[in-house]
């Protein structure tokens, strides 16, 4: 079963991925990402005085980056991930904040929440690796309140496996990183097995689709009243190292309103 293989891979990556999250939490990214999310909060909630009234769902929380920075800003946060080891890292990284976050092991494509439960959904680097992203989007739509928002941060991470032009760009980026002595997120990270990840990616539908146009069309078909995407806002919160790594597949932010 592909979901089990994906879970096994990310279990293997949990320690190294957690270290990257800790670096983000220790640097300017903690503030920059938090500011970006708050700037894109649903308009009717921006002036709510008690942020505990605003329910946020962090899907694919991994080692807990979004959950931690939003909880410390006062929001009522639930966080899900299909990998138990990632949730352990998230709870540990959250420290005293961990008791305030509702961590649950859950498949992003089959959420165990009531309909219209959340004001905001945030997710990062998840949709690309889902077996059925359309089903996931329908579930995320279901659990959002009317007027709620989805903020999805992602990229065409493995499109080089299906697009020759992207493969040339990918190879050039790897060469540039090596020549300049820059840490390569695809090849150098602790726990990374690029052959294993590429084998998984070849079985995933979004590897073969250039996004985010596909996402915008699907979200509108599902029922979101507004949906748009862009790369500039995300670029501004990335480190110089991330910008170098992502130059052939820039991260985008999908902003959709139910």
Coordinates of C-alpha atoms in Angstrom, one line a residue:
X1 CA 0.0 0.0 0.0
X2 CA 1.5 3.3 -1.1
X3 CA 0.4 5.2 2.0
X4 CA 2.4 2.8 4.2
X5 CA 5.4 3.3 2.0
X6 CA 5.1 7.1 2.3
X7 CA 4.7 6.8 6.0
X8 CA 7.8 4.6 6.2
X9 CA 9.8 7.1 4.2
X10 CA 8.8 10.1 6.4
X11 CA 9.4 8.0 9.6
X12 CA 13.0 7.6 8.3
X13 CA 13.2 11.4 7.6
X14 CA 11.7 12.5 10.9
X15 CA 14.9 13.2 12.7
X16 CA 16.5 15.2 9.9
X17 CA 13.3 17.0 9.0
X18 CA 12.9 18.0 12.7
X19 CA 16.4 19.5 12.7
X20 CA 15.4 21.7 9.8
X21 CA 12.2 22.8 11.6
X22 CA 14.3 23.6 14.7
X23 CA 16.5 25.8 12.6
X24 CA 13.5 27.7 11.3
X25 CA 12.1 28.1 14.8
X26 CA 15.4 29.5 16.0
X27 CA 15.6 32.0 13.2
X28 CA 13.7 34.8 11.5
X29 CA 11.4 32.3 9.7
X30 CA 9.4 31.8 12.9
X31 CA 8.3 35.4 12.7
X32 CA 8.1 35.7 8.9
X33 CA 6.0 32.7 8.4
X34 CA 3.7 33.6 11.3
X35 CA 3.3 37.1 9.8
X36 CA 2.5 35.8 6.4
X37 CA -0.2 33.4 7.7
X38 CA -1.8 36.2 9.8
X39 CA -1.7 38.6 6.9
X40 CA -3.8 36.1 5.0
X41 CA -6.2 35.2 7.8
X42 CA -9.9 35.4 6.8
X43 CA -10.9 39.1 6.8
X44 CA -13.7 38.7 9.2
X45 CA -11.4 37.2 11.8
X46 CA -8.5 39.7 11.7
X47 CA -10.0 41.9 14.4
X48 CA -11.0 39.0 16.8
X49 CA -9.5 39.9 20.2
X50 CA -9.4 36.4 21.6
X51 CA -7.5 34.3 19.1
X52 CA -8.5 31.2 21.0
X53 CA -11.8 31.6 19.3
X54 CA -10.2 31.0 15.9
X55 CA -9.7 27.3 15.2
X56 CA -6.8 26.4 13.0
X57 CA -6.0 22.9 11.5
X58 CA -2.4 22.2 10.5
X59 CA -2.5 19.3 8.0
X60 CA 0.7 17.3 7.6
X61 CA 2.3 19.1 10.5
X62 CA 5.5 17.1 10.3
X63 CA 7.8 18.2 13.2
X64 CA 5.2 20.9 14.1
X65 CA 6.5 24.2 12.7
X66 CA 3.2 25.8 11.8
X67 CA 1.4 24.4 14.9
X68 CA 4.0 25.8 17.2
X69 CA 4.3 29.3 15.8
X70 CA 0.5 29.7 15.6
X71 CA -0.1 28.4 19.1
X72 CA 2.3 30.8 20.5
X73 CA 0.4 33.6 18.8
X74 CA -2.7 32.5 20.7
X75 CA -4.7 30.4 18.1
X76 CA -6.6 27.2 18.9
X77 CA -4.6 24.7 16.9
X78 CA -5.2 21.1 15.9
X79 CA -2.4 19.3 14.0
X80 CA -2.5 16.0 12.1
X81 CA 0.1 13.8 10.4
X82 CA 0.0 10.2 9.2
X83 CA 3.5 9.5 10.7
X84 CA 3.7 8.7 14.4
X85 CA 7.4 9.6 14.5
X86 CA 6.7 13.0 13.1
X87 CA 4.1 13.7 15.7
X88 CA 6.6 12.6 18.5
X89 CA 9.0 15.2 17.1
X90 CA 6.3 17.8 16.9
X91 CA 5.3 17.3 20.5
X92 CA 8.9 17.5 21.6
X93 CA 9.6 20.6 19.6
X94 CA 6.5 22.3 21.0
X95 CA 7.8 22.0 24.5
X96 CA 5.4 23.6 27.0
X97 CA 3.1 24.6 24.1
X98 CA 2.5 20.9 23.3
X99 CA -0.3 20.7 25.9
X100 CA -2.2 23.4 24.1
X101 CA -2.0 21.7 20.7
X102 CA -4.4 18.9 19.7
X103 CA -2.0 16.5 18.0
X104 CA -3.6 13.5 16.2
X105 CA -2.4 10.8 13.9
X106 CA -4.6 11.1 10.8
X107 CA -4.7 10.6 7.0
X108 CA -5.0 14.0 5.3
X109 CA -7.3 12.4 2.8
X110 CA -9.7 11.0 5.4
X111 CA -10.1 13.6 8.2
X112 CA -11.8 12.5 11.4
X113 CA -13.3 15.9 12.2
X114 CA -16.8 17.2 12.1
X115 CA -17.9 19.3 9.1
X116 CA -17.4 23.1 9.3
X117 CA -15.1 22.8 12.3
X118 CA -12.2 25.1 11.4
X119 CA -11.7 28.7 10.4
X120 CA -8.3 28.2 8.8
X121 CA -6.4 25.3 7.3
X122 CA -2.6 25.6 6.8
X123 CA -0.4 23.0 5.2
X124 CA 3.1 23.0 3.7
X125 CA 4.9 20.5 1.4
X126 CA 2.1 18.0 1.6
X127 CA -0.3 18.0 -1.3
X128 CA 2.3 16.9 -3.9
X129 CA 2.8 13.6 -2.1
X130 CA -0.8 12.6 -1.7
X131 CA -2.3 9.6 -3.5
X132 CA -5.6 11.4 -4.1
X133 CA -5.1 15.2 -3.8
X134 CA -8.6 15.9 -5.1
X135 CA -10.2 13.8 -2.4
X136 CA -8.0 15.6 0.2
X137 CA -9.2 19.0 -1.1
X138 CA -12.8 17.8 -0.8
X139 CA -12.1 16.8 2.8
X140 CA -10.4 20.1 3.6
X141 CA -13.4 21.9 2.1
X142 CA -15.7 19.9 4.3
X143 CA -14.1 20.7 7.6
X144 CA -13.8 24.4 6.8
X145 CA -16.4 26.8 8.1
X146 CA -18.2 29.0 5.5
X147 CA -15.9 32.0 5.0
X148 CA -12.9 29.9 6.2
X149 CA -9.6 29.8 4.3
X150 CA -7.1 27.2 3.1
X151 CA -3.5 28.3 2.9
X152 CA -1.5 25.6 1.0
X153 CA 2.3 26.1 0.6
X154 CA 3.8 23.7 -1.9
X155 CA 5.8 23.3 -5.1
X156 CA 6.3 21.1 -8.1
X157 CA 9.0 19.2 -6.1
X158 CA 9.4 16.2 -8.3
X159 CA 8.1 17.4 -11.7
X160 CA 11.7 16.8 -13.1
X161 CA 10.8 13.1 -13.2
X162 CA 8.2 13.7 -15.9
X163 CA 9.3 16.9 -17.7
X164 CA 12.6 17.0 -19.6
X165 CA 13.0 20.8 -19.4
X166 CA 12.4 20.7 -15.6
X167 CA 15.0 17.8 -15.4
X168 CA 17.6 20.0 -17.0
X169 CA 16.8 22.8 -14.6
X170 CA 16.9 20.4 -11.7
X171 CA 20.4 19.1 -12.7
X172 CA 21.7 22.7 -13.2
X173 CA 20.5 23.6 -9.7
X174 CA 22.2 20.6 -8.1
X175 CA 25.5 21.5 -9.9
X176 CA 25.2 25.1 -8.8
X177 CA 24.6 24.2 -5.2
X178 CA 27.6 21.8 -5.2
X179 CA 29.9 24.3 -6.8
X180 CA 28.8 27.1 -4.4
X181 CA 29.0 24.9 -1.3
X182 CA 25.3 25.3 -0.5
X183 CA 23.4 22.6 1.4
X184 CA 21.3 20.6 -1.1
X185 CA 17.8 19.8 0.4
X186 CA 17.3 17.0 -2.1
X187 CA 20.6 15.2 -1.7
X188 CA 22.4 16.2 1.5
X189 CA 19.8 16.1 4.3
X190 CA 19.9 13.6 7.1
X191 CA 17.6 10.7 6.4
X192 CA 17.2 11.6 2.7
X193 CA 17.0 8.6 0.4
X194 CA 16.5 10.3 -3.0
X195 CA 16.1 7.1 -4.9
X196 CA 13.4 6.0 -2.5
X197 CA 11.6 9.3 -2.7
X198 CA 11.8 9.4 -6.5
X199 CA 10.3 5.9 -6.6
X200 CA 7.4 7.1 -4.4
X201 CA 7.0 10.3 -6.5
X202 CA 6.6 8.3 -9.7
X203 CA 3.5 6.7 -8.2
X204 CA 2.0 10.1 -7.2
X205 CA -0.4 11.9 -9.6
X206 CA 0.8 15.4 -9.1
X207 CA 4.3 14.5 -10.2
X208 CA 2.9 14.6 -13.7
X209 CA 1.0 17.9 -13.4
X210 CA 2.5 21.4 -13.5
X211 CA 0.9 23.3 -10.6
X212 CA -0.7 25.4 -9.2
X213 CA -3.2 25.9 -12.1
X214 CA -4.5 22.4 -11.5
X215 CA -5.2 23.1 -7.8
X216 CA -7.0 26.4 -8.6
X217 CA -9.3 24.7 -11.0
X218 CA -10.0 21.8 -8.7
X219 CA -10.7 24.0 -5.7
X220 CA -13.2 26.1 -7.6
X221 CA -14.9 22.9 -9.0
X222 CA -15.2 21.6 -5.4
X223 CA -16.9 24.8 -4.3
X224 CA -14.4 27.3 -3.0
X225 CA -15.7 30.8 -3.9
X226 CA -12.2 32.2 -4.4
X227 CA -8.8 30.6 -5.1
X228 CA -5.6 32.1 -6.3
X229 CA -1.9 31.3 -6.1
X230 CA 1.4 33.1 -6.2
X231 CA 5.1 32.8 -5.4
X232 CA 6.2 36.3 -4.3
X233 CA 4.9 36.3 -0.8
X234 CA 6.5 32.9 -0.1
X235 CA 9.8 33.9 -1.6
X236 CA 10.0 36.8 0.8
X237 CA 10.0 34.5 3.9
X238 CA 12.6 32.0 2.6
X239 CA 16.2 32.0 3.6
X240 CA 18.9 32.6 0.9
X241 CA 19.7 28.9 1.1
X242 CA 16.1 27.9 0.4
X243 CA 15.9 30.4 -2.5
X244 CA 18.9 28.7 -4.1
X245 CA 17.4 25.2 -3.6
X246 CA 14.0 26.2 -4.9
X247 CA 15.0 28.3 -7.9
X248 CA 13.9 25.6 -10.4
X249 CA 10.7 24.8 -8.6
X250 CA 9.6 27.9 -6.6
X251 CA 7.2 27.5 -3.7
X252 CA 3.7 28.9 -4.2
X253 CA 1.0 29.8 -1.8
X254 CA -2.6 28.7 -2.7
X255 CA -5.1 31.0 -1.0
X256 CA -8.7 29.7 -1.2
X257 CA -11.9 30.9 0.5
X258 CA -14.9 28.7 1.2

